[in-house]
Amino acid sequence: MSIAKKLAVFLSLGVFFFLPAVSHGQEPEKFELISLGIRVGQNLGGIPPKEKHKFNEYDVFGIFAFPGSWEWPQGWEGRYLWFASAGLLHGGGENGFISTTGPGVSFTRRDWNMSLELGSGLAFVSNQQYNEQEFGGHVQIIVQGGVFYHFPENIVGGWRFQHFSDAGLYGSNNRGIDLHFLELSYRF
């Protein structure tokens, strides 16, 4: 797939997740911070080619919600989100800063106390290379998804899978990272 096609797919997904006009809001809401939390991630396997080192990520994150939501008769509620995080990426004996941002969508089933989240976006990594593993550049493309349980007192815990790579933008000899996160957050 050419770089232009990859960018077109990425932008199309971003517009789909981001576009508030697609939302069929039941009642007006505002753009708001809905969750703050911490998470820790590790590469435990994922999309080939495999990483050359063990990677860990430790960060803080925030989730913002766009106005509007929609409901299905089966009890699911959907809402457009915007994710942002900042933290430490450790791999190959080296440390670096990582920051992520991008649009997503959440599907919540309140009677099950459960949410599913999907998203895409961009990552900025301060180091392009961690020992033998080359990312190709500072800007990476992210896809992510997760399952979350809503505990009493507005506490949310869950698992998130996040893949980031250059998607071939910087050449074909680069590798991305697949991280499995455990998250704990407070929902406003």
mmCIF file of C-alpha atoms in Angstrom:
data_model
loop_
_atom_site.group_PDB
_atom_site.id
_atom_site.type_symbol
_atom_site.label_atom_id
_atom_site.label_comp_id
_atom_site.label_asym_id
_atom_site.label_seq_id
_atom_site.Cartn_x
_atom_site.Cartn_y
_atom_site.Cartn_z
ATOM 1 C CA MET A 1 0.000 0.000 0.000
ATOM 2 C CA SER A 2 1.456 3.371 -1.003
ATOM 3 C CA ILE A 3 2.084 6.167 1.486
ATOM 4 C CA ALA A 4 -0.730 8.232 -0.048
ATOM 5 C CA LYS A 5 -3.208 5.371 0.413
ATOM 6 C CA LYS A 6 -2.082 4.812 4.026
ATOM 7 C CA LEU A 7 -2.529 8.506 4.799
ATOM 8 C CA ALA A 8 -5.948 8.515 3.112
ATOM 9 C CA VAL A 9 -7.093 5.542 5.208
ATOM 10 C CA PHE A 10 -5.727 7.117 8.400
ATOM 11 C CA LEU A 11 -7.386 10.482 7.715
ATOM 12 C CA SER A 12 -10.672 8.828 6.735
ATOM 13 C CA LEU A 13 -10.773 6.901 9.994
ATOM 14 C CA GLY A 14 -9.912 10.047 11.926
ATOM 15 C CA VAL A 15 -12.663 12.056 10.243
ATOM 16 C CA PHE A 16 -15.182 9.253 10.841
ATOM 17 C CA PHE A 17 -14.360 9.126 14.544
ATOM 18 C CA PHE A 18 -14.052 12.892 14.909
ATOM 19 C CA LEU A 19 -16.986 14.184 12.855
ATOM 20 C CA PRO A 20 -19.631 15.379 15.331
ATOM 21 C CA ALA A 21 -22.235 15.804 12.571
ATOM 22 C CA VAL A 22 -22.542 12.011 12.418
ATOM 23 C CA SER A 23 -23.616 11.964 16.066
ATOM 24 C CA HIS A 24 -27.315 11.757 16.800
ATOM 25 C CA GLY A 25 -27.241 13.402 20.226
ATOM 26 C CA GLN A 26 -30.059 12.713 22.629
ATOM 27 C CA GLU A 27 -29.354 15.877 24.570
ATOM 28 C CA PRO A 28 -26.795 18.637 24.062
ATOM 29 C CA GLU A 29 -23.527 18.199 25.914
ATOM 30 C CA LYS A 30 -20.318 20.178 25.791
ATOM 31 C CA PHE A 31 -16.734 19.249 24.936
ATOM 32 C CA GLU A 32 -15.514 18.102 28.340
ATOM 33 C CA LEU A 33 -12.792 16.257 30.194
ATOM 34 C CA ILE A 34 -14.413 12.990 31.283
ATOM 35 C CA SER A 35 -11.481 10.939 32.626
ATOM 36 C CA LEU A 36 -7.935 11.266 34.020
ATOM 37 C CA GLY A 37 -5.730 8.306 34.793
ATOM 38 C CA ILE A 38 -2.462 6.427 34.868
ATOM 39 C CA ARG A 39 -1.382 3.375 32.920
ATOM 40 C CA VAL A 40 1.494 0.999 32.443
ATOM 41 C CA GLY A 41 2.133 -0.935 29.244
ATOM 42 C CA GLN A 42 4.413 -3.688 28.037
ATOM 43 C CA ASN A 43 4.952 -5.377 24.677
ATOM 44 C CA LEU A 44 3.692 -8.939 25.155
ATOM 45 C CA GLY A 45 3.276 -9.800 21.485
ATOM 46 C CA GLY A 46 1.197 -8.406 18.690
ATOM 47 C CA ILE A 47 1.430 -7.446 15.034
ATOM 48 C CA PRO A 48 4.554 -8.757 13.158
ATOM 49 C CA PRO A 49 7.374 -7.912 12.763
ATOM 50 C CA LYS A 50 8.179 -8.323 16.435
ATOM 51 C CA GLU A 51 10.019 -5.723 18.471
ATOM 52 C CA LYS A 52 13.765 -6.152 18.926
ATOM 53 C CA HIS A 53 13.603 -5.266 22.647
ATOM 54 C CA LYS A 54 11.265 -5.442 25.586
ATOM 55 C CA PHE A 55 9.460 -2.089 25.872
ATOM 56 C CA ASN A 56 7.603 -0.569 28.811
ATOM 57 C CA GLU A 57 5.539 2.608 28.841
ATOM 58 C CA TYR A 58 4.395 4.562 31.899
ATOM 59 C CA ASP A 59 2.123 7.537 31.388
ATOM 60 C CA VAL A 60 -0.747 9.733 32.450
ATOM 61 C CA PHE A 61 -3.724 10.231 30.171
ATOM 62 C CA GLY A 62 -6.863 12.266 29.729
ATOM 63 C CA ILE A 63 -10.000 11.510 27.755
ATOM 64 C CA PHE A 64 -12.214 14.288 26.419
ATOM 65 C CA ALA A 65 -15.742 13.782 25.087
ATOM 66 C CA PHE A 66 -17.356 15.670 22.224
ATOM 67 C CA PRO A 67 -20.906 17.045 22.345
ATOM 68 C CA GLY A 68 -23.639 14.569 21.524
ATOM 69 C CA SER A 69 -24.129 10.872 21.937
ATOM 70 C CA TRP A 70 -26.380 8.219 20.494
ATOM 71 C CA GLU A 71 -28.177 5.161 21.866
ATOM 72 C CA TRP A 72 -29.189 1.795 20.476
ATOM 73 C CA PRO A 73 -32.235 -0.139 21.673
ATOM 74 C CA GLN A 74 -29.974 -2.890 23.060
ATOM 75 C CA GLY A 75 -28.739 -0.489 25.786
ATOM 76 C CA TRP A 76 -25.463 0.682 24.258
ATOM 77 C CA GLU A 77 -24.528 4.375 24.194
ATOM 78 C CA GLY A 78 -21.939 5.767 21.771
ATOM 79 C CA ARG A 79 -19.870 8.918 22.095
ATOM 80 C CA TYR A 80 -16.959 10.520 20.224
ATOM 81 C CA LEU A 81 -13.780 10.985 22.257
ATOM 82 C CA TRP A 82 -10.379 12.644 22.068
ATOM 83 C CA PHE A 83 -7.444 10.864 23.752
ATOM 84 C CA ALA A 84 -4.207 12.474 25.011
ATOM 85 C CA SER A 85 -1.287 11.055 27.000
ATOM 86 C CA ALA A 86 2.299 11.814 28.013
ATOM 87 C CA GLY A 87 4.871 9.594 29.614
ATOM 88 C CA LEU A 88 8.065 7.554 29.558
ATOM 89 C CA LEU A 89 8.952 4.905 26.976
ATOM 90 C CA HIS A 90 11.705 2.489 28.049
ATOM 91 C CA GLY A 91 13.308 -0.088 25.759
ATOM 92 C CA GLY A 92 16.722 -1.480 24.863
ATOM 93 C CA GLY A 93 18.215 0.087 27.982
ATOM 94 C CA GLU A 94 17.148 3.596 26.897
ATOM 95 C CA ASN A 95 14.461 6.045 28.042
ATOM 96 C CA GLY A 96 12.528 8.626 26.065
ATOM 97 C CA PHE A 97 9.456 10.834 26.160
ATOM 98 C CA ILE A 98 6.257 9.764 24.383
ATOM 99 C CA SER A 99 3.066 11.722 23.838
ATOM 100 C CA THR A 100 -0.071 10.552 22.030
ATOM 101 C CA THR A 101 -3.235 12.237 20.809
ATOM 102 C CA GLY A 102 -6.124 11.381 18.561
ATOM 103 C CA PRO A 103 -9.849 10.786 18.047
ATOM 104 C CA GLY A 104 -11.848 7.766 19.090
ATOM 105 C CA VAL A 105 -15.255 6.420 19.924
ATOM 106 C CA SER A 106 -16.656 4.800 23.071
ATOM 107 C CA PHE A 107 -19.492 2.297 23.342
ATOM 108 C CA THR A 108 -20.842 2.011 26.904
ATOM 109 C CA ARG A 109 -23.325 -0.472 28.345
ATOM 110 C CA ARG A 110 -24.326 1.077 31.679
ATOM 111 C CA ASP A 111 -26.204 -1.944 33.044
ATOM 112 C CA TRP A 112 -23.025 -4.034 32.547
ATOM 113 C CA ASN A 113 -20.702 -1.267 33.855
ATOM 114 C CA MET A 114 -18.597 -1.801 30.738
ATOM 115 C CA SER A 115 -17.127 0.300 27.912
ATOM 116 C CA LEU A 116 -15.375 -0.504 24.646
ATOM 117 C CA GLU A 117 -13.100 2.155 23.146
ATOM 118 C CA LEU A 118 -11.518 2.387 19.698
ATOM 119 C CA GLY A 119 -9.250 5.105 18.383
ATOM 120 C CA SER A 120 -6.517 6.286 16.069
ATOM 121 C CA GLY A 121 -4.062 9.134 16.263
ATOM 122 C CA LEU A 122 -0.473 10.283 16.348
ATOM 123 C CA ALA A 123 2.405 9.681 18.723
ATOM 124 C CA PHE A 124 5.492 11.804 19.217
ATOM 125 C CA VAL A 125 8.588 9.924 20.438
ATOM 126 C CA SER A 126 11.669 11.862 21.523
ATOM 127 C CA ASN A 127 14.009 9.030 20.494
ATOM 128 C CA GLN A 128 13.810 7.579 16.996
ATOM 129 C CA GLN A 129 16.007 4.666 17.981
ATOM 130 C CA TYR A 130 16.133 2.487 21.095
ATOM 131 C CA ASN A 131 19.368 0.508 20.885
ATOM 132 C CA GLU A 132 18.804 -1.758 17.819
ATOM 133 C CA GLN A 133 15.156 -0.833 17.212
ATOM 134 C CA GLU A 134 14.613 1.997 14.731
ATOM 135 C CA PHE A 135 11.211 3.766 14.546
ATOM 136 C CA GLY A 136 12.172 5.814 11.498
ATOM 137 C CA GLY A 137 11.016 9.200 12.784
ATOM 138 C CA HIS A 138 9.633 11.174 15.708
ATOM 139 C CA VAL A 139 5.984 11.056 14.535
ATOM 140 C CA GLN A 140 4.208 7.684 14.567
ATOM 141 C CA ILE A 141 0.663 6.541 13.735
ATOM 142 C CA ILE A 142 -1.445 4.878 16.443
ATOM 143 C CA VAL A 143 -4.393 2.490 16.446
ATOM 144 C CA GLN A 144 -5.839 1.364 19.758
ATOM 145 C CA GLY A 145 -8.731 -0.384 21.419
ATOM 146 C CA GLY A 146 -9.697 -1.481 24.892
ATOM 147 C CA VAL A 147 -12.225 -2.925 27.312
ATOM 148 C CA PHE A 148 -13.015 -1.161 30.599
ATOM 149 C CA TYR A 149 -15.043 -1.865 33.740
ATOM 150 C CA HIS A 150 -16.706 0.961 35.693
ATOM 151 C CA PHE A 151 -16.311 0.368 39.437
ATOM 152 C CA PRO A 152 -18.225 2.258 42.157
ATOM 153 C CA GLU A 153 -17.064 5.775 43.093
ATOM 154 C CA ASN A 154 -16.280 6.698 39.431
ATOM 155 C CA ILE A 155 -13.195 4.447 39.258
ATOM 156 C CA VAL A 156 -12.521 2.761 35.901
ATOM 157 C CA GLY A 157 -10.059 -0.070 35.292
ATOM 158 C CA GLY A 158 -9.247 -1.841 32.089
ATOM 159 C CA TRP A 159 -6.998 -3.175 29.368
ATOM 160 C CA ARG A 160 -5.934 -1.336 26.207
ATOM 161 C CA PHE A 161 -4.005 -2.613 23.167
ATOM 162 C CA GLN A 162 -2.049 0.067 21.325
ATOM 163 C CA HIS A 163 -0.023 -0.325 18.132
ATOM 164 C CA PHE A 164 2.175 2.449 16.889
ATOM 165 C CA SER A 165 4.473 2.517 13.901
ATOM 166 C CA ASP A 166 5.472 4.769 11.040
ATOM 167 C CA ALA A 167 3.160 2.780 8.691
ATOM 168 C CA GLY A 168 5.968 2.808 6.121
ATOM 169 C CA LEU A 169 6.211 6.612 6.004
ATOM 170 C CA TYR A 170 9.947 6.581 6.773
ATOM 171 C CA GLY A 171 10.810 3.406 4.821
ATOM 172 C CA SER A 172 10.396 -0.328 5.204
ATOM 173 C CA ASN A 173 13.193 -1.176 7.666
ATOM 174 C CA ASN A 174 11.453 0.284 10.730
ATOM 175 C CA ARG A 175 9.484 -1.477 13.420
ATOM 176 C CA GLY A 176 6.647 -0.299 15.582
ATOM 177 C CA ILE A 177 5.565 -1.384 19.052
ATOM 178 C CA ASP A 178 2.510 -3.280 20.268
ATOM 179 C CA LEU A 179 1.748 -2.464 23.901
ATOM 180 C CA HIS A 180 -0.754 -4.023 26.297
ATOM 181 C CA PHE A 181 -1.763 -1.479 28.962
ATOM 182 C CA LEU A 182 -3.417 -1.814 32.343
ATOM 183 C CA GLU A 183 -5.227 1.429 33.141
ATOM 184 C CA LEU A 184 -6.759 2.980 36.214
ATOM 185 C CA SER A 185 -8.684 6.236 35.949
ATOM 186 C CA TYR A 186 -11.188 8.533 37.619
ATOM 187 C CA ARG A 187 -14.317 9.309 35.584
ATOM 188 C CA PHE A 188 -15.874 12.744 36.128
#
